[in-house]
Amino acid sequence: ERILINNFAEEWGIGAQAVSRLTDMLLKAQELGYTVERRVHSGAVGKDAFLAYDDNMNRYLVEYVSDIENLDHELVPREVKHPHLLGTKEIKQFQDGVLIVSDYIEGKTLKELKIEAYDSHIKNTLKTAAQMAEGLAELHRNKLVHGHLRPESILVTGDGDVRLTGLDAVQFKKFEDPTDDENIYVLS
């Protein structure tokens, strides 16, 4: 058994202790009649939360918490119900921890949404900057300098495309570069 756990740990790139905890949780869930399908997100109480099915193919969220010493009462009594609270179906205490079975709701944790929003924000910022640079480069190829670039002169469409504005509302000023024979016109 130990060799099998070490092989899984090496293959998955995680510690043998983590594989052992996952294996224990899977066996305990199976003991109670649940078949674990996959990890769905970080657990609210345990380290991970898993999608599991009972014999009737009802979906549940299963978490195993190994660091709860003694559970002499339910974490949230079953009679506490509200549309904005995840219902608990079963809490089973074992010698080395607690298996919590809750209603399964399709969704993401706030932490996951925060990470996605951050990643999306970074991608959008880079896309905006690249399109601004392309527009400015085109002006520069034509010997023009915007001269008044500010947030109010950058328009972003609903599709995320960037347009530099203020090009037609300002006057061009001739900028003489003593090192270059060609004149540059600055929008001001």
mmCIF file with all atom_site columns, C-alpha atoms in Angstrom:
data_model
loop_
_atom_site.group_PDB
_atom_site.id
_atom_site.type_symbol
_atom_site.label_atom_id
_atom_site.label_alt_id
_atom_site.label_comp_id
_atom_site.label_asym_id
_atom_site.label_entity_id
_atom_site.label_seq_id
_atom_site.pdbx_PDB_ins_code
_atom_site.Cartn_x
_atom_site.Cartn_y
_atom_site.Cartn_z
_atom_site.occupancy
_atom_site.B_iso_or_equiv
_atom_site.pdbx_formal_charge
_atom_site.auth_seq_id
_atom_site.auth_comp_id
_atom_site.auth_asym_id
_atom_site.auth_atom_id
_atom_site.pdbx_PDB_model_num
ATOM 1   C CA . GLU A 1 1   ? 0.000   0.000  0.000   1.00 0.00 ? 1   GLU A CA 1
ATOM 2   C CA . ARG A 1 2   ? 2.819   2.410  0.915   1.00 0.00 ? 2   ARG A CA 1
ATOM 3   C CA . ILE A 1 3   ? 4.568   1.727  -2.416  1.00 0.00 ? 3   ILE A CA 1
ATOM 4   C CA . LEU A 1 4   ? 1.367   2.448  -4.331  1.00 0.00 ? 4   LEU A CA 1
ATOM 5   C CA . ILE A 1 5   ? 0.874   5.742  -2.434  1.00 0.00 ? 5   ILE A CA 1
ATOM 6   C CA . ASN A 1 6   ? 4.483   6.775  -3.098  1.00 0.00 ? 6   ASN A CA 1
ATOM 7   C CA . ASN A 1 7   ? 4.076   5.963  -6.811  1.00 0.00 ? 7   ASN A CA 1
ATOM 8   C CA . PHE A 1 8   ? 0.905   8.097  -7.026  1.00 0.00 ? 8   PHE A CA 1
ATOM 9   C CA . ALA A 1 9   ? 2.606   10.925 -5.123  1.00 0.00 ? 9   ALA A CA 1
ATOM 10  C CA . GLU A 1 10  ? 5.530   10.905 -7.540  1.00 0.00 ? 10  GLU A CA 1
ATOM 11  C CA . GLU A 1 11  ? 3.263   10.717 -10.612 1.00 0.00 ? 11  GLU A CA 1
ATOM 12  C CA . TRP A 1 12  ? 0.973   13.543 -9.411  1.00 0.00 ? 12  TRP A CA 1
ATOM 13  C CA . GLY A 1 13  ? 3.833   15.685 -8.105  1.00 0.00 ? 13  GLY A CA 1
ATOM 14  C CA . ILE A 1 14  ? 2.431   15.925 -4.570  1.00 0.00 ? 14  ILE A CA 1
ATOM 15  C CA . GLY A 1 15  ? 3.592   14.599 -1.222  1.00 0.00 ? 15  GLY A CA 1
ATOM 16  C CA . ALA A 1 16  ? 2.955   11.037 -0.146  1.00 0.00 ? 16  ALA A CA 1
ATOM 17  C CA . GLN A 1 17  ? 1.169   12.349 2.946   1.00 0.00 ? 17  GLN A CA 1
ATOM 18  C CA . ALA A 1 18  ? -1.305  14.270 0.734   1.00 0.00 ? 18  ALA A CA 1
ATOM 19  C CA . VAL A 1 19  ? -1.978  11.140 -1.347  1.00 0.00 ? 19  VAL A CA 1
ATOM 20  C CA . SER A 1 20  ? -2.446  9.134  1.832   1.00 0.00 ? 20  SER A CA 1
ATOM 21  C CA . ARG A 1 21  ? -4.982  11.701 3.174   1.00 0.00 ? 21  ARG A CA 1
ATOM 22  C CA . LEU A 1 22  ? -6.856  11.671 -0.153  1.00 0.00 ? 22  LEU A CA 1
ATOM 23  C CA . THR A 1 23  ? -6.917  7.879  -0.176  1.00 0.00 ? 23  THR A CA 1
ATOM 24  C CA . ASP A 1 24  ? -8.245  7.814  3.401   1.00 0.00 ? 24  ASP A CA 1
ATOM 25  C CA . MET A 1 25  ? -10.964 10.312 2.471   1.00 0.00 ? 25  MET A CA 1
ATOM 26  C CA . LEU A 1 26  ? -11.972 8.309  -0.615  1.00 0.00 ? 26  LEU A CA 1
ATOM 27  C CA . LEU A 1 27  ? -12.240 5.108  1.415   1.00 0.00 ? 27  LEU A CA 1
ATOM 28  C CA . LYS A 1 28  ? -14.234 6.788  4.195   1.00 0.00 ? 28  LYS A CA 1
ATOM 29  C CA . ALA A 1 29  ? -16.628 8.364  1.678   1.00 0.00 ? 29  ALA A CA 1
ATOM 30  C CA . GLN A 1 30  ? -17.042 4.970  0.010   1.00 0.00 ? 30  GLN A CA 1
ATOM 31  C CA . GLU A 1 31  ? -17.728 3.400  3.410   1.00 0.00 ? 31  GLU A CA 1
ATOM 32  C CA . LEU A 1 32  ? -20.684 5.794  3.794   1.00 0.00 ? 32  LEU A CA 1
ATOM 33  C CA . GLY A 1 33  ? -22.000 5.013  0.305   1.00 0.00 ? 33  GLY A CA 1
ATOM 34  C CA . TYR A 1 34  ? -20.504 7.905  -1.692  1.00 0.00 ? 34  TYR A CA 1
ATOM 35  C CA . THR A 1 35  ? -18.424 7.624  -4.831  1.00 0.00 ? 35  THR A CA 1
ATOM 36  C CA . VAL A 1 36  ? -16.017 10.533 -5.250  1.00 0.00 ? 36  VAL A CA 1
ATOM 37  C CA . GLU A 1 37  ? -15.712 11.704 -8.841  1.00 0.00 ? 37  GLU A CA 1
ATOM 38  C CA . ARG A 1 38  ? -13.349 14.689 -8.799  1.00 0.00 ? 38  ARG A CA 1
ATOM 39  C CA . ARG A 1 39  ? -11.946 17.619 -6.854  1.00 0.00 ? 39  ARG A CA 1
ATOM 40  C CA . VAL A 1 40  ? -14.084 20.718 -7.412  1.00 0.00 ? 40  VAL A CA 1
ATOM 41  C CA . HIS A 1 41  ? -12.322 23.395 -5.349  1.00 0.00 ? 41  HIS A CA 1
ATOM 42  C CA . SER A 1 42  ? -10.522 24.191 -2.130  1.00 0.00 ? 42  SER A CA 1
ATOM 43  C CA . GLY A 1 43  ? -12.659 23.179 0.785   1.00 0.00 ? 43  GLY A CA 1
ATOM 44  C CA . ALA A 1 44  ? -14.310 25.633 3.131   1.00 0.00 ? 44  ALA A CA 1
ATOM 45  C CA . VAL A 1 45  ? -13.283 23.572 6.131   1.00 0.00 ? 45  VAL A CA 1
ATOM 46  C CA . GLY A 1 46  ? -10.956 20.917 4.725   1.00 0.00 ? 46  GLY A CA 1
ATOM 47  C CA . LYS A 1 47  ? -8.136  21.410 2.268   1.00 0.00 ? 47  LYS A CA 1
ATOM 48  C CA . ASP A 1 48  ? -10.144 20.153 -0.687  1.00 0.00 ? 48  ASP A CA 1
ATOM 49  C CA . ALA A 1 49  ? -13.776 19.639 -1.629  1.00 0.00 ? 49  ALA A CA 1
ATOM 50  C CA . PHE A 1 50  ? -14.881 16.834 -3.929  1.00 0.00 ? 50  PHE A CA 1
ATOM 51  C CA . LEU A 1 51  ? -17.919 16.055 -6.032  1.00 0.00 ? 51  LEU A CA 1
ATOM 52  C CA . ALA A 1 52  ? -19.425 12.746 -4.936  1.00 0.00 ? 52  ALA A CA 1
ATOM 53  C CA . TYR A 1 53  ? -22.491 10.688 -5.798  1.00 0.00 ? 53  TYR A CA 1
ATOM 54  C CA . ASP A 1 54  ? -24.647 8.480  -3.625  1.00 0.00 ? 54  ASP A CA 1
ATOM 55  C CA . ASP A 1 55  ? -26.303 5.247  -4.812  1.00 0.00 ? 55  ASP A CA 1
ATOM 56  C CA . ASN A 1 56  ? -29.228 7.262  -6.268  1.00 0.00 ? 56  ASN A CA 1
ATOM 57  C CA . MET A 1 57  ? -26.809 9.455  -8.304  1.00 0.00 ? 57  MET A CA 1
ATOM 58  C CA . ASN A 1 58  ? -27.538 12.530 -6.150  1.00 0.00 ? 58  ASN A CA 1
ATOM 59  C CA . ARG A 1 59  ? -24.623 14.930 -6.156  1.00 0.00 ? 59  ARG A CA 1
ATOM 60  C CA . TYR A 1 60  ? -22.910 15.993 -2.932  1.00 0.00 ? 60  TYR A CA 1
ATOM 61  C CA . LEU A 1 61  ? -19.892 17.962 -1.823  1.00 0.00 ? 61  LEU A CA 1
ATOM 62  C CA . VAL A 1 62  ? -17.533 15.919 0.345   1.00 0.00 ? 62  VAL A CA 1
ATOM 63  C CA . GLU A 1 63  ? -14.795 17.349 2.553   1.00 0.00 ? 63  GLU A CA 1
ATOM 64  C CA . TYR A 1 64  ? -12.538 15.510 4.939   1.00 0.00 ? 64  TYR A CA 1
ATOM 65  C CA . VAL A 1 65  ? -11.104 17.401 7.886   1.00 0.00 ? 65  VAL A CA 1
ATOM 66  C CA . SER A 1 66  ? -8.343  15.607 9.720   1.00 0.00 ? 66  SER A CA 1
ATOM 67  C CA . ASP A 1 67  ? -7.404  18.316 12.214  1.00 0.00 ? 67  ASP A CA 1
ATOM 68  C CA . ILE A 1 68  ? -10.644 18.468 14.213  1.00 0.00 ? 68  ILE A CA 1
ATOM 69  C CA . GLU A 1 69  ? -9.941  16.908 17.593  1.00 0.00 ? 69  GLU A CA 1
ATOM 70  C CA . ASN A 1 70  ? -13.341 16.150 19.072  1.00 0.00 ? 70  ASN A CA 1
ATOM 71  C CA . LEU A 1 71  ? -16.633 16.961 17.449  1.00 0.00 ? 71  LEU A CA 1
ATOM 72  C CA . ASP A 1 72  ? -19.305 16.840 20.135  1.00 0.00 ? 72  ASP A CA 1
ATOM 73  C CA . HIS A 1 73  ? -21.864 18.775 18.047  1.00 0.00 ? 73  HIS A CA 1
ATOM 74  C CA . GLU A 1 74  ? -22.584 19.413 14.396  1.00 0.00 ? 74  GLU A CA 1
ATOM 75  C CA . LEU A 1 75  ? -20.688 22.262 12.776  1.00 0.00 ? 75  LEU A CA 1
ATOM 76  C CA . VAL A 1 76  ? -23.982 23.725 11.565  1.00 0.00 ? 76  VAL A CA 1
ATOM 77  C CA . PRO A 1 77  ? -27.092 21.961 12.831  1.00 0.00 ? 77  PRO A CA 1
ATOM 78  C CA . ARG A 1 78  ? -29.240 20.538 10.018  1.00 0.00 ? 78  ARG A CA 1
ATOM 79  C CA . GLU A 1 79  ? -32.250 22.525 11.188  1.00 0.00 ? 79  GLU A CA 1
ATOM 80  C CA . VAL A 1 80  ? -30.482 25.790 10.290  1.00 0.00 ? 80  VAL A CA 1
ATOM 81  C CA . LYS A 1 81  ? -31.632 26.350 6.721   1.00 0.00 ? 81  LYS A CA 1
ATOM 82  C CA . HIS A 1 82  ? -31.515 29.376 4.447   1.00 0.00 ? 82  HIS A CA 1
ATOM 83  C CA . PRO A 1 83  ? -31.254 29.864 0.659   1.00 0.00 ? 83  PRO A CA 1
ATOM 84  C CA . HIS A 1 84  ? -27.809 31.420 1.155   1.00 0.00 ? 84  HIS A CA 1
ATOM 85  C CA . LEU A 1 85  ? -26.420 28.607 3.314   1.00 0.00 ? 85  LEU A CA 1
ATOM 86  C CA . LEU A 1 86  ? -25.083 25.338 1.944   1.00 0.00 ? 86  LEU A CA 1
ATOM 87  C CA . GLY A 1 87  ? -27.080 22.505 3.502   1.00 0.00 ? 87  GLY A CA 1
ATOM 88  C CA . THR A 1 88  ? -25.291 19.727 5.352   1.00 0.00 ? 88  THR A CA 1
ATOM 89  C CA . LYS A 1 89  ? -26.510 16.189 4.714   1.00 0.00 ? 89  LYS A CA 1
ATOM 90  C CA . GLU A 1 90  ? -24.194 14.226 6.938   1.00 0.00 ? 90  GLU A CA 1
ATOM 91  C CA . ILE A 1 91  ? -21.254 14.664 9.290   1.00 0.00 ? 91  ILE A CA 1
ATOM 92  C CA . LYS A 1 92  ? -19.441 11.487 10.247  1.00 0.00 ? 92  LYS A CA 1
ATOM 93  C CA . GLN A 1 93  ? -16.676 11.477 12.822  1.00 0.00 ? 93  GLN A CA 1
ATOM 94  C CA . PHE A 1 94  ? -13.855 8.997  12.432  1.00 0.00 ? 94  PHE A CA 1
ATOM 95  C CA . GLN A 1 95  ? -10.951 8.354  14.761  1.00 0.00 ? 95  GLN A CA 1
ATOM 96  C CA . ASP A 1 96  ? -8.639  10.632 12.759  1.00 0.00 ? 96  ASP A CA 1
ATOM 97  C CA . GLY A 1 97  ? -11.047 13.272 11.461  1.00 0.00 ? 97  GLY A CA 1
ATOM 98  C CA . VAL A 1 98  ? -14.472 14.205 10.169  1.00 0.00 ? 98  VAL A CA 1
ATOM 99  C CA . LEU A 1 99  ? -16.152 13.606 6.814   1.00 0.00 ? 99  LEU A CA 1
ATOM 100 C CA . ILE A 1 100 ? -18.614 16.365 5.930   1.00 0.00 ? 100 ILE A CA 1
ATOM 101 C CA . VAL A 1 101 ? -21.201 15.715 3.210   1.00 0.00 ? 101 VAL A CA 1
ATOM 102 C CA . SER A 1 102 ? -23.052 18.801 1.957   1.00 0.00 ? 102 SER A CA 1
ATOM 103 C CA . ASP A 1 103 ? -25.452 19.625 -0.829  1.00 0.00 ? 103 ASP A CA 1
ATOM 104 C CA . TYR A 1 104 ? -23.598 20.157 -4.107  1.00 0.00 ? 104 TYR A CA 1
ATOM 105 C CA . ILE A 1 105 ? -24.030 23.491 -5.814  1.00 0.00 ? 105 ILE A CA 1
ATOM 106 C CA . GLU A 1 106 ? -22.349 24.191 -9.163  1.00 0.00 ? 106 GLU A CA 1
ATOM 107 C CA . GLY A 1 107 ? -20.182 27.265 -8.770  1.00 0.00 ? 107 GLY A CA 1
ATOM 108 C CA . LYS A 1 108 ? -16.836 28.722 -7.826  1.00 0.00 ? 108 LYS A CA 1
ATOM 109 C CA . THR A 1 109 ? -15.436 29.987 -4.567  1.00 0.00 ? 109 THR A CA 1
ATOM 110 C CA . LEU A 1 110 ? -14.870 33.696 -4.113  1.00 0.00 ? 110 LEU A CA 1
ATOM 111 C CA . LYS A 1 111 ? -11.149 32.948 -3.999  1.00 0.00 ? 111 LYS A CA 1
ATOM 112 C CA . GLU A 1 112 ? -11.329 31.280 -7.421  1.00 0.00 ? 112 GLU A CA 1
ATOM 113 C CA . LEU A 1 113 ? -13.329 34.197 -8.831  1.00 0.00 ? 113 LEU A CA 1
ATOM 114 C CA . LYS A 1 114 ? -10.772 36.634 -7.423  1.00 0.00 ? 114 LYS A CA 1
ATOM 115 C CA . ILE A 1 115 ? -7.920  34.762 -9.094  1.00 0.00 ? 115 ILE A CA 1
ATOM 116 C CA . GLU A 1 116 ? -9.822  34.622 -12.400 1.00 0.00 ? 116 GLU A CA 1
ATOM 117 C CA . ALA A 1 117 ? -10.663 38.334 -12.195 1.00 0.00 ? 117 ALA A CA 1
ATOM 118 C CA . TYR A 1 118 ? -7.018  39.177 -11.495 1.00 0.00 ? 118 TYR A CA 1
ATOM 119 C CA . ASP A 1 119 ? -5.814  37.022 -14.405 1.00 0.00 ? 119 ASP A CA 1
ATOM 120 C CA . SER A 1 120 ? -8.470  38.549 -16.653 1.00 0.00 ? 120 SER A CA 1
ATOM 121 C CA . HIS A 1 121 ? -7.527  42.056 -15.514 1.00 0.00 ? 121 HIS A CA 1
ATOM 122 C CA . ILE A 1 122 ? -3.855  41.429 -16.308 1.00 0.00 ? 122 ILE A CA 1
ATOM 123 C CA . LYS A 1 123 ? -4.737  40.058 -19.762 1.00 0.00 ? 123 LYS A CA 1
ATOM 124 C CA . ASN A 1 124 ? -7.054  43.013 -20.492 1.00 0.00 ? 124 ASN A CA 1
ATOM 125 C CA . THR A 1 125 ? -4.446  45.516 -19.297 1.00 0.00 ? 125 THR A CA 1
ATOM 126 C CA . LEU A 1 126 ? -1.775  43.961 -21.516 1.00 0.00 ? 126 LEU A CA 1
ATOM 127 C CA . LYS A 1 127 ? -4.158  43.879 -24.481 1.00 0.00 ? 127 LYS A CA 1
ATOM 128 C CA . THR A 1 128 ? -5.048  47.556 -23.953 1.00 0.00 ? 128 THR A CA 1
ATOM 129 C CA . ALA A 1 129 ? -1.398  48.581 -23.621 1.00 0.00 ? 129 ALA A CA 1
ATOM 130 C CA . ALA A 1 130 ? -0.418  46.654 -26.763 1.00 0.00 ? 130 ALA A CA 1
ATOM 131 C CA . GLN A 1 131 ? -3.196  48.238 -28.833 1.00 0.00 ? 131 GLN A CA 1
ATOM 132 C CA . MET A 1 132 ? -2.303  51.708 -27.530 1.00 0.00 ? 132 MET A CA 1
ATOM 133 C CA . ALA A 1 133 ? 1.338   51.103 -28.470 1.00 0.00 ? 133 ALA A CA 1
ATOM 134 C CA . GLU A 1 134 ? 0.313   49.968 -31.966 1.00 0.00 ? 134 GLU A CA 1
ATOM 135 C CA . GLY A 1 135 ? -1.783  53.122 -32.455 1.00 0.00 ? 135 GLY A CA 1
ATOM 136 C CA . LEU A 1 136 ? 1.012   55.367 -31.194 1.00 0.00 ? 136 LEU A CA 1
ATOM 137 C CA . ALA A 1 137 ? 3.532   53.552 -33.394 1.00 0.00 ? 137 ALA A CA 1
ATOM 138 C CA . GLU A 1 138 ? 1.348   54.280 -36.423 1.00 0.00 ? 138 GLU A CA 1
ATOM 139 C CA . LEU A 1 139 ? 1.288   57.974 -35.501 1.00 0.00 ? 139 LEU A CA 1
ATOM 140 C CA . HIS A 1 140 ? 5.077   57.928 -35.107 1.00 0.00 ? 140 HIS A CA 1
ATOM 141 C CA . ARG A 1 141 ? 5.547   56.204 -38.492 1.00 0.00 ? 141 ARG A CA 1
ATOM 142 C CA . ASN A 1 142 ? 3.662   59.148 -39.936 1.00 0.00 ? 142 ASN A CA 1
ATOM 143 C CA . LYS A 1 143 ? 5.896   61.608 -38.059 1.00 0.00 ? 143 LYS A CA 1
ATOM 144 C CA . LEU A 1 144 ? 3.106   62.504 -35.579 1.00 0.00 ? 144 LEU A CA 1
ATOM 145 C CA . VAL A 1 145 ? 3.176   62.590 -31.791 1.00 0.00 ? 145 VAL A CA 1
ATOM 146 C CA . HIS A 1 146 ? -0.112  62.437 -29.888 1.00 0.00 ? 146 HIS A CA 1
ATOM 147 C CA . GLY A 1 147 ? 1.081   64.888 -27.248 1.00 0.00 ? 147 GLY A CA 1
ATOM 148 C CA . HIS A 1 148 ? -2.030  64.679 -25.057 1.00 0.00 ? 148 HIS A CA 1
ATOM 149 C CA . LEU A 1 149 ? -2.409  61.009 -24.183 1.00 0.00 ? 149 LEU A CA 1
ATOM 150 C CA . ARG A 1 150 ? -4.467  60.549 -21.012 1.00 0.00 ? 150 ARG A CA 1
ATOM 151 C CA . PRO A 1 151 ? -7.195  58.143 -19.840 1.00 0.00 ? 151 PRO A CA 1
ATOM 152 C CA . GLU A 1 152 ? -9.890  60.397 -21.301 1.00 0.00 ? 152 GLU A CA 1
ATOM 153 C CA . SER A 1 153 ? -8.334  60.075 -24.763 1.00 0.00 ? 153 SER A CA 1
ATOM 154 C CA . ILE A 1 154 ? -8.350  56.260 -24.761 1.00 0.00 ? 154 ILE A CA 1
ATOM 155 C CA . LEU A 1 155 ? -11.644 54.650 -25.731 1.00 0.00 ? 155 LEU A CA 1
ATOM 156 C CA . VAL A 1 156 ? -12.196 50.926 -25.127 1.00 0.00 ? 156 VAL A CA 1
ATOM 157 C CA . THR A 1 157 ? -15.050 49.308 -27.067 1.00 0.00 ? 157 THR A CA 1
ATOM 158 C CA . GLY A 1 158 ? -17.377 46.660 -25.675 1.00 0.00 ? 158 GLY A CA 1
ATOM 159 C CA . ASP A 1 159 ? -15.214 44.052 -27.425 1.00 0.00 ? 159 ASP A CA 1
ATOM 160 C CA . GLY A 1 160 ? -12.107 45.370 -25.679 1.00 0.00 ? 160 GLY A CA 1
ATOM 161 C CA . ASP A 1 161 ? -10.635 47.098 -28.744 1.00 0.00 ? 161 ASP A CA 1
ATOM 162 C CA . VAL A 1 162 ? -8.780  50.355 -28.146 1.00 0.00 ? 162 VAL A CA 1
ATOM 163 C CA . ARG A 1 163 ? -9.132  53.598 -30.083 1.00 0.00 ? 163 ARG A CA 1
ATOM 164 C CA . LEU A 1 164 ? -6.986  56.634 -29.361 1.00 0.00 ? 164 LEU A CA 1
ATOM 165 C CA . THR A 1 165 ? -9.162  59.739 -29.493 1.00 0.00 ? 165 THR A CA 1
ATOM 166 C CA . GLY A 1 166 ? -8.508  63.438 -29.577 1.00 0.00 ? 166 GLY A CA 1
ATOM 167 C CA . LEU A 1 167 ? -6.709  63.260 -32.906 1.00 0.00 ? 167 LEU A CA 1
ATOM 168 C CA . ASP A 1 168 ? -9.124  65.519 -34.742 1.00 0.00 ? 168 ASP A CA 1
ATOM 169 C CA . ALA A 1 169 ? -9.871  67.968 -31.943 1.00 0.00 ? 169 ALA A CA 1
ATOM 170 C CA . VAL A 1 170 ? -6.377  69.319 -31.479 1.00 0.00 ? 170 VAL A CA 1
ATOM 171 C CA . GLN A 1 171 ? -4.067  71.334 -33.639 1.00 0.00 ? 171 GLN A CA 1
ATOM 172 C CA . PHE A 1 172 ? -0.862  70.017 -35.073 1.00 0.00 ? 172 PHE A CA 1
ATOM 173 C CA . LYS A 1 173 ? 2.257   71.886 -34.024 1.00 0.00 ? 173 LYS A CA 1
ATOM 174 C CA . LYS A 1 174 ? 5.405   71.616 -36.053 1.00 0.00 ? 174 LYS A CA 1
ATOM 175 C CA . PHE A 1 175 ? 8.256   70.129 -34.056 1.00 0.00 ? 175 PHE A CA 1
ATOM 176 C CA . GLU A 1 176 ? 11.636  70.673 -35.587 1.00 0.00 ? 176 GLU A CA 1
ATOM 177 C CA . ASP A 1 177 ? 14.198  68.081 -34.727 1.00 0.00 ? 177 ASP A CA 1
ATOM 178 C CA . PRO A 1 178 ? 17.656  69.556 -35.349 1.00 0.00 ? 178 PRO A CA 1
ATOM 179 C CA . THR A 1 179 ? 19.135  66.065 -35.808 1.00 0.00 ? 179 THR A CA 1
ATOM 180 C CA . ASP A 1 180 ? 16.622  65.041 -38.490 1.00 0.00 ? 180 ASP A CA 1
ATOM 181 C CA . ASP A 1 181 ? 15.891  66.589 -41.858 1.00 0.00 ? 181 ASP A CA 1
ATOM 182 C CA . GLU A 1 182 ? 12.177  65.713 -41.571 1.00 0.00 ? 182 GLU A CA 1
ATOM 183 C CA . ASN A 1 183 ? 9.677   67.618 -39.453 1.00 0.00 ? 183 ASN A CA 1
ATOM 184 C CA . ILE A 1 184 ? 7.543   65.960 -36.800 1.00 0.00 ? 184 ILE A CA 1
ATOM 185 C CA . TYR A 1 185 ? 4.052   67.226 -36.073 1.00 0.00 ? 185 TYR A CA 1
ATOM 186 C CA . VAL A 1 186 ? 2.804   67.094 -32.498 1.00 0.00 ? 186 VAL A CA 1
ATOM 187 C CA . LEU A 1 187 ? -0.883  66.940 -31.600 1.00 0.00 ? 187 LEU A CA 1
ATOM 188 C CA . SER A 1 188 ? -1.402  69.445 -28.820 1.00 0.00 ? 188 SER A CA 1
#
